Amino acid sequence: MELGSVFRALAVVAFLAYPSAYAGASEASTPPHIEVTWAGGATMIITFDDMTILTDPALGAEGFRMGDPNVPDLHRVKFHRRLTPFSGVDLEAVDLVLLSHAHEDHFDQEARASLSRMLPIVLPSADIDAVEAMGFESLDDLKWGETRQFHTGTGEVRITATIAHHSRDPQTAEMLGVGNGYWIEFSQGDWRRTLYWTGDTLPTADVIDSVKSLGKPDIMVPNVGGVGTNGPLGQISMGAADVVAFADEIRPRWLLPIHHSTYAFYREPISELVGKSTGEPYCLVIAEGTTTLYE
């Protein structure tokens, strides 16, 4: 791998703190930028202009309860202990929750108890009844290909739901429920950046085609971890080889993997992706704990 193509968390903050110039900027103005903080699991805090988005909130500092897709008895609920520190999330600052799907490792018991019932949530159509039954009132279900636009003071955020398949096997994918990936476009004047968050998907042909139709993302955020590889459902989240093959198709500038290391049921270590990224053209960002990036 070429020198500088893999960054650890602290190096990235320094490197990306100075976005490129944009049309209409003055010396006194702050250039537009995206701030992405990974808080473990699939939880991110994404801030642009005056808008803060919280993704797949897993807020339990100790862990959460769910079945284990890596063992034969899928229906036996167990406690999944958090292995990495959790610095918390300022829920008062959150304007929107973005759910890829409502499995407990993506929307845990603590989040279900502590989030305001009036906080806007964008989520897959398949989960709207279940989340509404939890008491949440401001729900907006997004089907694949649908877009929502949000004004952010001086800019805009456009969120488009993309195809996501939790398994390569159609029956297993149907059993696990229909989730979303998201293509997020941030714009301010002539400045524009895009972030593609895969959600829990495998890189099937239709998933790849749906993303390629939207362009080349500046930042790709894949859910990895190799979950289920030896379990009764088979593989239900990407491993390193899947991510590299996917990135080779859609050609992102930056690759920020999440959904790894936080819990023991993420079976594949992130070192696998580091090794398989040797020679790849993207810049791989390996987060250690909570990571903040600017782009």
PDB file of C-alpha atoms in Angstrom:
ATOM      1  CA  MET A   1       0.000   0.000   0.000  1.00  0.00           C
ATOM      2  CA  GLU A   2       1.293   3.446  -0.872  1.00  0.00           C
ATOM      3  CA  LEU A   3       2.419   5.647   1.999  1.00  0.00           C
ATOM      4  CA  GLY A   4      -0.438   7.796   3.257  1.00  0.00           C
ATOM      5  CA  SER A   5      -3.276   5.698   1.832  1.00  0.00           C
ATOM      6  CA  VAL A   6      -4.258   4.381   5.274  1.00  0.00           C
ATOM      7  CA  PHE A   7      -4.884   6.824   8.112  1.00  0.00           C
ATOM      8  CA  ARG A   8      -5.435   6.223  11.786  1.00  0.00           C
ATOM      9  CA  ALA A   9      -8.026   8.361  13.489  1.00  0.00           C
ATOM     10  CA  LEU A  10      -5.836  11.130  14.882  1.00  0.00           C
ATOM     11  CA  ALA A  11      -3.947  11.601  11.628  1.00  0.00           C
ATOM     12  CA  VAL A  12      -7.158  12.034   9.680  1.00  0.00           C
ATOM     13  CA  VAL A  13      -8.460  14.829  11.868  1.00  0.00           C
ATOM     14  CA  ALA A  14      -5.335  16.880  11.167  1.00  0.00           C
ATOM     15  CA  PHE A  15      -5.253  16.047   7.484  1.00  0.00           C
ATOM     16  CA  LEU A  16      -8.873  16.837   6.704  1.00  0.00           C
ATOM     17  CA  ALA A  17      -9.377  19.914   8.835  1.00  0.00           C
ATOM     18  CA  TYR A  18      -8.812  22.225   5.861  1.00  0.00           C
ATOM     19  CA  PRO A  19     -11.402  21.684   3.122  1.00  0.00           C
ATOM     20  CA  SER A  20     -10.624  22.930  -0.368  1.00  0.00           C
ATOM     21  CA  ALA A  21     -11.748  26.359  -1.463  1.00  0.00           C
ATOM     22  CA  TYR A  22     -15.218  26.707  -2.910  1.00  0.00           C
ATOM     23  CA  ALA A  23     -16.955  29.236  -5.112  1.00  0.00           C
ATOM     24  CA  GLY A  24     -18.122  32.272  -3.200  1.00  0.00           C
ATOM     25  CA  ALA A  25     -16.016  31.707  -0.089  1.00  0.00           C
ATOM     26  CA  SER A  26     -14.404  34.683   1.582  1.00  0.00           C
ATOM     27  CA  GLU A  27     -11.381  34.731   3.850  1.00  0.00           C
ATOM     28  CA  ALA A  28     -13.631  35.388   6.839  1.00  0.00           C
ATOM     29  CA  SER A  29     -16.144  32.625   6.103  1.00  0.00           C
ATOM     30  CA  THR A  30     -15.923  29.029   7.274  1.00  0.00           C
ATOM     31  CA  PRO A  31     -15.653  26.635   4.327  1.00  0.00           C
ATOM     32  CA  PRO A  32     -18.425  24.036   4.244  1.00  0.00           C
ATOM     33  CA  HIS A  33     -17.491  20.660   5.672  1.00  0.00           C
ATOM     34  CA  ILE A  34     -18.957  17.373   6.837  1.00  0.00           C
ATOM     35  CA  GLU A  35     -18.117  16.160  10.319  1.00  0.00           C
ATOM     36  CA  VAL A  36     -18.481  12.390  10.871  1.00  0.00           C
ATOM     37  CA  THR A  37     -18.050  10.939  14.347  1.00  0.00           C
ATOM     38  CA  TRP A  38     -18.151   7.150  14.639  1.00  0.00           C
ATOM     39  CA  ALA A  39     -19.461   6.068  18.041  1.00  0.00           C
ATOM     40  CA  GLY A  40     -19.145   2.310  17.562  1.00  0.00           C
ATOM     41  CA  GLY A  41     -21.390  -0.256  15.888  1.00  0.00           C
ATOM     42  CA  ALA A  42     -23.291   1.443  13.082  1.00  0.00           C
ATOM     43  CA  THR A  43     -23.760   4.624  15.122  1.00  0.00           C
ATOM     44  CA  MET A  44     -22.474   7.845  13.581  1.00  0.00           C
ATOM     45  CA  ILE A  45     -23.053  11.514  14.313  1.00  0.00           C
ATOM     46  CA  ILE A  46     -22.981  13.350  10.990  1.00  0.00           C
ATOM     47  CA  THR A  47     -22.996  17.143  11.136  1.00  0.00           C
ATOM     48  CA  PHE A  48     -23.284  19.532   8.205  1.00  0.00           C
ATOM     49  CA  ASP A  49     -24.022  23.235   8.534  1.00  0.00           C
ATOM     50  CA  ASP A  50     -26.593  23.396  11.364  1.00  0.00           C
ATOM     51  CA  MET A  51     -27.968  19.865  10.927  1.00  0.00           C
ATOM     52  CA  THR A  52     -26.949  16.837  13.003  1.00  0.00           C
ATOM     53  CA  ILE A  53     -27.921  13.314  11.925  1.00  0.00           C
ATOM     54  CA  LEU A  54     -27.676  10.303  14.238  1.00  0.00           C
ATOM     55  CA  THR A  55     -27.480   6.924  12.494  1.00  0.00           C
ATOM     56  CA  ASP A  56     -28.544   3.537  13.895  1.00  0.00           C
ATOM     57  CA  PRO A  57     -28.367   4.555  17.550  1.00  0.00           C
ATOM     58  CA  ALA A  58     -26.866   1.865  19.802  1.00  0.00           C
ATOM     59  CA  LEU A  59     -26.554   3.918  22.984  1.00  0.00           C
ATOM     60  CA  GLY A  60     -26.072   1.277  25.644  1.00  0.00           C
ATOM     61  CA  ALA A  61     -22.708   1.909  27.303  1.00  0.00           C
ATOM     62  CA  GLU A  62     -22.548  -1.717  28.460  1.00  0.00           C
ATOM     63  CA  GLY A  63     -24.203  -3.419  25.467  1.00  0.00           C
ATOM     64  CA  PHE A  64     -27.608  -4.639  24.290  1.00  0.00           C
ATOM     65  CA  ARG A  65     -29.834  -7.733  24.148  1.00  0.00           C
ATOM     66  CA  MET A  66     -30.469  -9.700  20.961  1.00  0.00           C
ATOM     67  CA  GLY A  67     -30.168 -13.189  19.505  1.00  0.00           C
ATOM     68  CA  ASP A  68     -26.797 -14.230  18.110  1.00  0.00           C
ATOM     69  CA  PRO A  69     -26.675 -14.951  14.351  1.00  0.00           C
ATOM     70  CA  ASN A  70     -23.344 -16.736  14.812  1.00  0.00           C
ATOM     71  CA  VAL A  71     -24.781 -19.611  16.894  1.00  0.00           C
ATOM     72  CA  PRO A  72     -27.324 -22.371  16.084  1.00  0.00           C
ATOM     73  CA  ASP A  73     -30.080 -21.134  18.430  1.00  0.00           C
ATOM     74  CA  LEU A  74     -31.061 -17.845  16.826  1.00  0.00           C
ATOM     75  CA  HIS A  75     -34.001 -17.311  19.141  1.00  0.00           C
ATOM     76  CA  ARG A  76     -32.085 -17.357  22.410  1.00  0.00           C
ATOM     77  CA  VAL A  77     -31.730 -13.733  23.427  1.00  0.00           C
ATOM     78  CA  LYS A  78     -28.412 -12.896  25.085  1.00  0.00           C
ATOM     79  CA  PHE A  79     -26.552  -9.846  26.301  1.00  0.00           C
ATOM     80  CA  HIS A  80     -23.922  -8.600  23.864  1.00  0.00           C
ATOM     81  CA  ARG A  81     -21.307  -6.767  25.890  1.00  0.00           C
ATOM     82  CA  ARG A  82     -19.702  -3.669  24.413  1.00  0.00           C
ATOM     83  CA  LEU A  83     -15.952  -4.152  23.975  1.00  0.00           C
ATOM     84  CA  THR A  84     -14.958  -0.574  23.172  1.00  0.00           C
ATOM     85  CA  PRO A  85     -15.497   2.610  25.213  1.00  0.00           C
ATOM     86  CA  PHE A  86     -18.622   4.658  24.536  1.00  0.00           C
ATOM     87  CA  SER A  87     -18.259   8.403  24.975  1.00  0.00           C
ATOM     88  CA  GLY A  88     -21.986   9.068  24.681  1.00  0.00           C
ATOM     89  CA  VAL A  89     -24.108  11.122  22.285  1.00  0.00           C
ATOM     90  CA  ASP A  90     -25.563  14.579  22.907  1.00  0.00           C
ATOM     91  CA  LEU A  91     -29.177  13.749  22.095  1.00  0.00           C
ATOM     92  CA  GLU A  92     -30.224  17.398  22.507  1.00  0.00           C
ATOM     93  CA  ALA A  93     -28.141  18.267  19.423  1.00  0.00           C
ATOM     94  CA  VAL A  94     -29.717  15.618  17.170  1.00  0.00           C
ATOM     95  CA  ASP A  95     -32.102  16.868  14.473  1.00  0.00           C
ATOM     96  CA  LEU A  96     -32.769  13.583  12.665  1.00  0.00           C
ATOM     97  CA  VAL A  97     -32.320   9.862  13.262  1.00  0.00           C
ATOM     98  CA  LEU A  98     -31.493   7.785  10.192  1.00  0.00           C
ATOM     99  CA  LEU A  99     -32.211   4.064  10.579  1.00  0.00           C
ATOM    100  CA  SER A 100     -30.890   1.456   8.151  1.00  0.00           C
ATOM    101  CA  HIS A 101     -33.129  -1.079   9.926  1.00  0.00           C
ATOM    102  CA  ALA A 102     -34.447  -1.709  13.417  1.00  0.00           C
ATOM    103  CA  HIS A 103     -32.542  -4.810  14.577  1.00  0.00           C
ATOM    104  CA  GLU A 104     -31.424  -4.400  18.181  1.00  0.00           C
ATOM    105  CA  ASP A 105     -27.738  -3.938  17.327  1.00  0.00           C
ATOM    106  CA  HIS A 106     -28.772  -0.927  15.224  1.00  0.00           C
ATOM    107  CA  PHE A 107     -31.555   0.443  17.444  1.00  0.00           C
ATOM    108  CA  ASP A 108     -30.862  -0.859  20.907  1.00  0.00           C
ATOM    109  CA  GLN A 109     -32.902  -0.916  24.108  1.00  0.00           C
ATOM    110  CA  GLU A 110     -31.248   2.217  25.486  1.00  0.00           C
ATOM    111  CA  ALA A 111     -32.004   4.196  22.308  1.00  0.00           C
ATOM    112  CA  ARG A 112     -35.607   3.018  22.302  1.00  0.00           C
ATOM    113  CA  ALA A 113     -35.994   4.197  25.896  1.00  0.00           C
ATOM    114  CA  SER A 114     -34.094   7.488  25.802  1.00  0.00           C
ATOM    115  CA  LEU A 115     -34.815   9.118  22.424  1.00  0.00           C
ATOM    116  CA  SER A 116     -37.565  11.734  22.310  1.00  0.00           C
ATOM    117  CA  ARG A 117     -40.788  10.328  20.878  1.00  0.00           C
ATOM    118  CA  MET A 118     -41.058  13.445  18.706  1.00  0.00           C
ATOM    119  CA  LEU A 119     -37.558  13.223  17.203  1.00  0.00           C
ATOM    120  CA  PRO A 120     -37.864  12.810  13.407  1.00  0.00           C
ATOM    121  CA  ILE A 121     -36.813   9.352  12.210  1.00  0.00           C
ATOM    122  CA  VAL A 122     -36.216   8.329   8.584  1.00  0.00           C
ATOM    123  CA  LEU A 123     -36.433   4.562   8.278  1.00  0.00           C
ATOM    124  CA  PRO A 124     -37.292   1.658   5.955  1.00  0.00           C
ATOM    125  CA  SER A 125     -40.969   1.043   5.269  1.00  0.00           C
ATOM    126  CA  ALA A 126     -40.673  -2.484   6.672  1.00  0.00           C
ATOM    127  CA  ASP A 127     -39.890  -1.098  10.154  1.00  0.00           C
ATOM    128  CA  ILE A 128     -42.422   1.685  10.453  1.00  0.00           C
ATOM    129  CA  ASP A 129     -45.126  -0.331  12.270  1.00  0.00           C
ATOM    130  CA  ALA A 130     -42.676  -1.738  14.824  1.00  0.00           C
ATOM    131  CA  VAL A 131     -41.072   1.636  15.558  1.00  0.00           C
ATOM    132  CA  GLU A 132     -44.466   3.337  15.749  1.00  0.00           C
ATOM    133  CA  ALA A 133     -45.530   0.713  18.286  1.00  0.00           C
ATOM    134  CA  MET A 134     -42.575   1.819  20.450  1.00  0.00           C
ATOM    135  CA  GLY A 135     -44.253   5.229  20.735  1.00  0.00           C
ATOM    136  CA  PHE A 136     -42.277   7.238  18.190  1.00  0.00           C
ATOM    137  CA  GLU A 137     -44.527   9.711  16.407  1.00  0.00           C
ATOM    138  CA  SER A 138     -42.470  11.540  13.758  1.00  0.00           C
ATOM    139  CA  LEU A 139     -41.673   8.744  11.303  1.00  0.00           C
ATOM    140  CA  ASP A 140     -40.898   9.053   7.606  1.00  0.00           C
ATOM    141  CA  ASP A 141     -40.542   5.758   5.762  1.00  0.00           C
ATOM    142  CA  LEU A 142     -38.290   5.783   2.730  1.00  0.00           C
ATOM    143  CA  LYS A 143     -38.531   3.135   0.027  1.00  0.00           C
ATOM    144  CA  TRP A 144     -35.594   2.264  -2.229  1.00  0.00           C
ATOM    145  CA  GLY A 145     -35.034   5.097  -4.703  1.00  0.00           C
ATOM    146  CA  GLU A 146     -37.024   7.675  -2.738  1.00  0.00           C
ATOM    147  CA  THR A 147     -35.401  10.936  -1.627  1.00  0.00           C
ATOM    148  CA  ARG A 148     -35.967  13.454   1.138  1.00  0.00           C
ATOM    149  CA  GLN A 149     -34.495  16.953   1.115  1.00  0.00           C
ATOM    150  CA  PHE A 150     -33.635  19.022   4.193  1.00  0.00           C
ATOM    151  CA  HIS A 151     -32.636  22.690   4.380  1.00  0.00           C
ATOM    152  CA  THR A 152     -29.742  23.309   6.750  1.00  0.00           C
ATOM    153  CA  GLY A 153     -29.566  27.075   7.100  1.00  0.00           C
ATOM    154  CA  THR A 154     -27.131  27.854   4.281  1.00  0.00           C
ATOM    155  CA  GLY A 155     -27.125  24.478   2.553  1.00  0.00           C
ATOM    156  CA  GLU A 156     -29.100  21.353   1.807  1.00  0.00           C
ATOM    157  CA  VAL A 157     -28.965  17.656   2.620  1.00  0.00           C
ATOM    158  CA  ARG A 158     -30.582  15.136   0.269  1.00  0.00           C
ATOM    159  CA  ILE A 159     -31.030  11.564   1.510  1.00  0.00           C
ATOM    160  CA  THR A 160     -31.834   8.792  -0.958  1.00  0.00           C
ATOM    161  CA  ALA A 161     -32.621   5.237   0.133  1.00  0.00           C
ATOM    162  CA  THR A 162     -30.605   2.613  -1.727  1.00  0.00           C
ATOM    163  CA  ILE A 163     -31.075  -1.135  -2.085  1.00  0.00           C
ATOM    164  CA  ALA A 164     -29.742  -3.248   0.774  1.00  0.00           C
ATOM    165  CA  HIS A 165     -29.865  -7.048   1.064  1.00  0.00           C
ATOM    166  CA  HIS A 166     -29.002  -8.497   4.484  1.00  0.00           C
ATOM    167  CA  SER A 167     -28.103 -11.803   2.788  1.00  0.00           C
ATOM    168  CA  ARG A 168     -27.275 -13.096  -0.663  1.00  0.00           C
ATOM    169  CA  ASP A 169     -29.991 -15.706  -0.130  1.00  0.00           C
ATOM    170  CA  PRO A 170     -33.387 -14.139  -0.969  1.00  0.00           C
ATOM    171  CA  GLN A 171     -35.281 -16.195   1.623  1.00  0.00           C
ATOM    172  CA  THR A 172     -32.873 -15.262   4.402  1.00  0.00           C
ATOM    173  CA  ALA A 173     -32.939 -11.616   3.341  1.00  0.00           C
ATOM    174  CA  GLU A 174     -36.733 -11.641   3.437  1.00  0.00           C
ATOM    175  CA  MET A 175     -36.745 -13.231   6.892  1.00  0.00           C
ATOM    176  CA  LEU A 176     -34.346 -10.585   8.226  1.00  0.00           C
ATOM    177  CA  GLY A 177     -36.469  -7.765   6.797  1.00  0.00           C
ATOM    178  CA  VAL A 178     -36.006  -5.097   4.153  1.00  0.00           C
ATOM    179  CA  GLY A 179     -33.415  -2.509   5.159  1.00  0.00           C
ATOM    180  CA  ASN A 180     -31.948   0.555   3.494  1.00  0.00           C
ATOM    181  CA  GLY A 181     -28.598   1.914   2.525  1.00  0.00           C
ATOM    182  CA  TYR A 182     -28.399   5.686   2.103  1.00  0.00           C
ATOM    183  CA  TRP A 183     -26.808   8.032  -0.405  1.00  0.00           C
ATOM    184  CA  ILE A 184     -26.440  11.428   1.275  1.00  0.00           C
ATOM    185  CA  GLU A 185     -25.623  14.564  -0.693  1.00  0.00           C
ATOM    186  CA  PHE A 186     -24.432  17.670   1.130  1.00  0.00           C
ATOM    187  CA  SER A 187     -24.428  20.968  -0.765  1.00  0.00           C
ATOM    188  CA  GLN A 188     -23.808  24.648  -0.138  1.00  0.00           C
ATOM    189  CA  GLY A 189     -23.638  26.934  -3.151  1.00  0.00           C
ATOM    190  CA  ASP A 190     -21.369  25.288  -5.689  1.00  0.00           C
ATOM    191  CA  TRP A 191     -19.834  23.006  -3.035  1.00  0.00           C
ATOM    192  CA  ARG A 192     -21.049  19.409  -3.022  1.00  0.00           C
ATOM    193  CA  ARG A 193     -19.952  16.193  -1.309  1.00  0.00           C
ATOM    194  CA  THR A 194     -21.546  12.759  -1.189  1.00  0.00           C
ATOM    195  CA  LEU A 195     -21.489   9.994   1.403  1.00  0.00           C
ATOM    196  CA  TYR A 196     -22.728   6.468   0.737  1.00  0.00           C
ATOM    197  CA  TRP A 197     -23.576   4.410   3.810  1.00  0.00           C
ATOM    198  CA  THR A 198     -24.188   0.797   2.834  1.00  0.00           C
ATOM    199  CA  GLY A 199     -26.279  -0.324   5.787  1.00  0.00           C
ATOM    200  CA  ASP A 200     -26.293  -4.072   6.394  1.00  0.00           C
ATOM    201  CA  THR A 201     -25.971  -5.367   2.844  1.00  0.00           C
ATOM    202  CA  LEU A 202     -23.997  -7.737   0.694  1.00  0.00           C
ATOM    203  CA  PRO A 203     -22.692  -6.345  -2.618  1.00  0.00           C
ATOM    204  CA  THR A 204     -25.123  -8.073  -4.944  1.00  0.00           C
ATOM    205  CA  ALA A 205     -25.394  -6.924  -8.564  1.00  0.00           C
ATOM    206  CA  ASP A 206     -28.554  -4.856  -8.006  1.00  0.00           C
ATOM    207  CA  VAL A 207     -27.064  -3.132  -4.955  1.00  0.00           C
ATOM    208  CA  ILE A 208     -23.943  -2.199  -6.935  1.00  0.00           C
ATOM    209  CA  ASP A 209     -25.961  -0.994  -9.925  1.00  0.00           C
ATOM    210  CA  SER A 210     -28.248   1.159  -7.766  1.00  0.00           C
ATOM    211  CA  VAL A 211     -25.274   2.941  -6.228  1.00  0.00           C
ATOM    212  CA  LYS A 212     -23.345   3.333  -9.481  1.00  0.00           C
ATOM    213  CA  SER A 213     -26.376   5.059 -10.986  1.00  0.00           C
ATOM    214  CA  LEU A 214     -25.921   7.830  -8.399  1.00  0.00           C
ATOM    215  CA  GLY A 215     -22.254   8.495  -9.153  1.00  0.00           C
ATOM    216  CA  LYS A 216     -18.938   8.023  -7.363  1.00  0.00           C
ATOM    217  CA  PRO A 217     -19.201   8.816  -3.647  1.00  0.00           C
ATOM    218  CA  ASP A 218     -16.643  10.975  -1.921  1.00  0.00           C
ATOM    219  CA  ILE A 219     -16.965   8.841   1.223  1.00  0.00           C
ATOM    220  CA  MET A 220     -18.089   5.210   1.386  1.00  0.00           C
ATOM    221  CA  VAL A 221     -19.128   3.930   4.811  1.00  0.00           C
ATOM    222  CA  PRO A 222     -19.464   0.123   4.701  1.00  0.00           C
ATOM    223  CA  ASN A 223     -20.909  -2.036   7.466  1.00  0.00           C
ATOM    224  CA  VAL A 224     -18.389  -4.858   7.854  1.00  0.00           C
ATOM    225  CA  GLY A 225     -17.619  -7.481  10.528  1.00  0.00           C
ATOM    226  CA  GLY A 226     -18.368 -10.743   8.713  1.00  0.00           C
ATOM    227  CA  VAL A 227     -21.409 -11.488  10.887  1.00  0.00           C
ATOM    228  CA  GLY A 228     -23.038 -14.908  10.560  1.00  0.00           C
ATOM    229  CA  THR A 229     -20.357 -16.522   8.432  1.00  0.00           C
ATOM    230  CA  ASN A 230     -20.441 -19.748  10.489  1.00  0.00           C
ATOM    231  CA  GLY A 231     -24.027 -19.415  11.722  1.00  0.00           C
ATOM    232  CA  PRO A 232     -27.277 -21.006  10.500  1.00  0.00           C
ATOM    233  CA  LEU A 233     -28.212 -17.968   8.391  1.00  0.00           C
ATOM    234  CA  GLY A 234     -24.855 -17.738   6.684  1.00  0.00           C
ATOM    235  CA  GLN A 235     -23.106 -14.436   6.077  1.00  0.00           C
ATOM    236  CA  ILE A 236     -25.291 -11.420   6.845  1.00  0.00           C
ATOM    237  CA  SER A 237     -22.762  -8.573   6.787  1.00  0.00           C
ATOM    238  CA  MET A 238     -19.823  -7.817   4.540  1.00  0.00           C
ATOM    239  CA  GLY A 239     -16.310  -9.040   5.145  1.00  0.00           C
ATOM    240  CA  ALA A 240     -13.114  -7.446   3.876  1.00  0.00           C
ATOM    241  CA  ALA A 241     -13.202  -9.129   0.460  1.00  0.00           C
ATOM    242  CA  ASP A 242     -16.791  -7.937  -0.091  1.00  0.00           C
ATOM    243  CA  VAL A 243     -15.920  -4.356   0.805  1.00  0.00           C
ATOM    244  CA  VAL A 244     -12.895  -4.249  -1.498  1.00  0.00           C
ATOM    245  CA  ALA A 245     -14.875  -5.700  -4.401  1.00  0.00           C
ATOM    246  CA  PHE A 246     -17.713  -3.241  -3.763  1.00  0.00           C
ATOM    247  CA  ALA A 247     -15.346  -0.265  -3.552  1.00  0.00           C
ATOM    248  CA  ASP A 248     -13.640  -1.351  -6.783  1.00  0.00           C
ATOM    249  CA  GLU A 249     -17.022  -0.996  -8.480  1.00  0.00           C
ATOM    250  CA  ILE A 250     -18.151   2.368  -7.081  1.00  0.00           C
ATOM    251  CA  ARG A 251     -14.711   4.047  -6.695  1.00  0.00           C
ATOM    252  CA  PRO A 252     -14.979   6.184  -3.528  1.00  0.00           C
ATOM    253  CA  ARG A 253     -12.251   8.646  -2.534  1.00  0.00           C
ATOM    254  CA  TRP A 254     -12.411   7.710   1.144  1.00  0.00           C
ATOM    255  CA  LEU A 255     -13.419   4.456   2.842  1.00  0.00           C
ATOM    256  CA  LEU A 256     -14.559   4.624   6.482  1.00  0.00           C
ATOM    257  CA  PRO A 257     -15.539   1.126   7.701  1.00  0.00           C
ATOM    258  CA  ILE A 258     -17.910   0.864  10.668  1.00  0.00           C
ATOM    259  CA  HIS A 259     -19.863  -2.032  12.267  1.00  0.00           C
ATOM    260  CA  HIS A 260     -16.706  -3.790  13.462  1.00  0.00           C
ATOM    261  CA  SER A 261     -14.777  -4.330  16.722  1.00  0.00           C
ATOM    262  CA  THR A 262     -17.483  -2.905  19.023  1.00  0.00           C
ATOM    263  CA  TYR A 263     -19.134  -6.230  19.903  1.00  0.00           C
ATOM    264  CA  ALA A 264     -17.888  -9.824  19.937  1.00  0.00           C
ATOM    265  CA  PHE A 265     -20.405 -11.014  17.336  1.00  0.00           C
ATOM    266  CA  TYR A 266     -18.534  -8.967  14.738  1.00  0.00           C
ATOM    267  CA  ARG A 267     -16.345 -11.922  13.821  1.00  0.00           C
ATOM    268  CA  GLU A 268     -13.852 -10.544  11.295  1.00  0.00           C
ATOM    269  CA  PRO A 269     -11.105  -8.231  12.626  1.00  0.00           C
ATOM    270  CA  ILE A 270     -10.639  -4.932  10.835  1.00  0.00           C
ATOM    271  CA  SER A 271      -7.028  -5.920  10.126  1.00  0.00           C
ATOM    272  CA  GLU A 272      -8.416  -8.104   7.321  1.00  0.00           C
ATOM    273  CA  LEU A 273      -9.664  -5.028   5.484  1.00  0.00           C
ATOM    274  CA  VAL A 274      -6.364  -3.244   6.021  1.00  0.00           C
ATOM    275  CA  GLY A 275      -4.512  -6.170   4.451  1.00  0.00           C
ATOM    276  CA  LYS A 276      -6.875  -6.568   1.505  1.00  0.00           C
ATOM    277  CA  SER A 277      -6.808  -2.824   0.775  1.00  0.00           C
ATOM    278  CA  THR A 278      -3.153  -2.956  -0.245  1.00  0.00           C
ATOM    279  CA  GLY A 279      -2.766  -1.131  -3.551  1.00  0.00           C
ATOM    280  CA  GLU A 280      -6.384   0.074  -3.681  1.00  0.00           C
ATOM    281  CA  PRO A 281      -6.937   3.657  -4.870  1.00  0.00           C
ATOM    282  CA  TYR A 282      -9.181   4.759  -2.013  1.00  0.00           C
ATOM    283  CA  CYS A 283      -7.918   6.235   1.253  1.00  0.00           C
ATOM    284  CA  LEU A 284      -8.802   3.826   4.053  1.00  0.00           C
ATOM    285  CA  VAL A 285      -9.664   5.396   7.406  1.00  0.00           C
ATOM    286  CA  ILE A 286      -9.315   3.033  10.367  1.00  0.00           C
ATOM    287  CA  ALA A 287     -11.046   4.439  13.408  1.00  0.00           C
ATOM    288  CA  GLU A 288      -9.825   3.714  16.914  1.00  0.00           C
ATOM    289  CA  GLY A 289     -12.575   4.342  19.428  1.00  0.00           C
ATOM    290  CA  THR A 290     -14.569   7.459  18.636  1.00  0.00           C
ATOM    291  CA  THR A 291     -13.341   9.163  15.478  1.00  0.00           C
ATOM    292  CA  THR A 292     -14.146  12.555  14.026  1.00  0.00           C
ATOM    293  CA  LEU A 293     -13.428  13.262  10.370  1.00  0.00           C
ATOM    294  CA  TYR A 294     -13.775  16.454   8.378  1.00  0.00           C
ATOM    295  CA  GLU A 295     -14.301  16.494   4.626  1.00  0.00           C
TER     296      GLU A 295
END
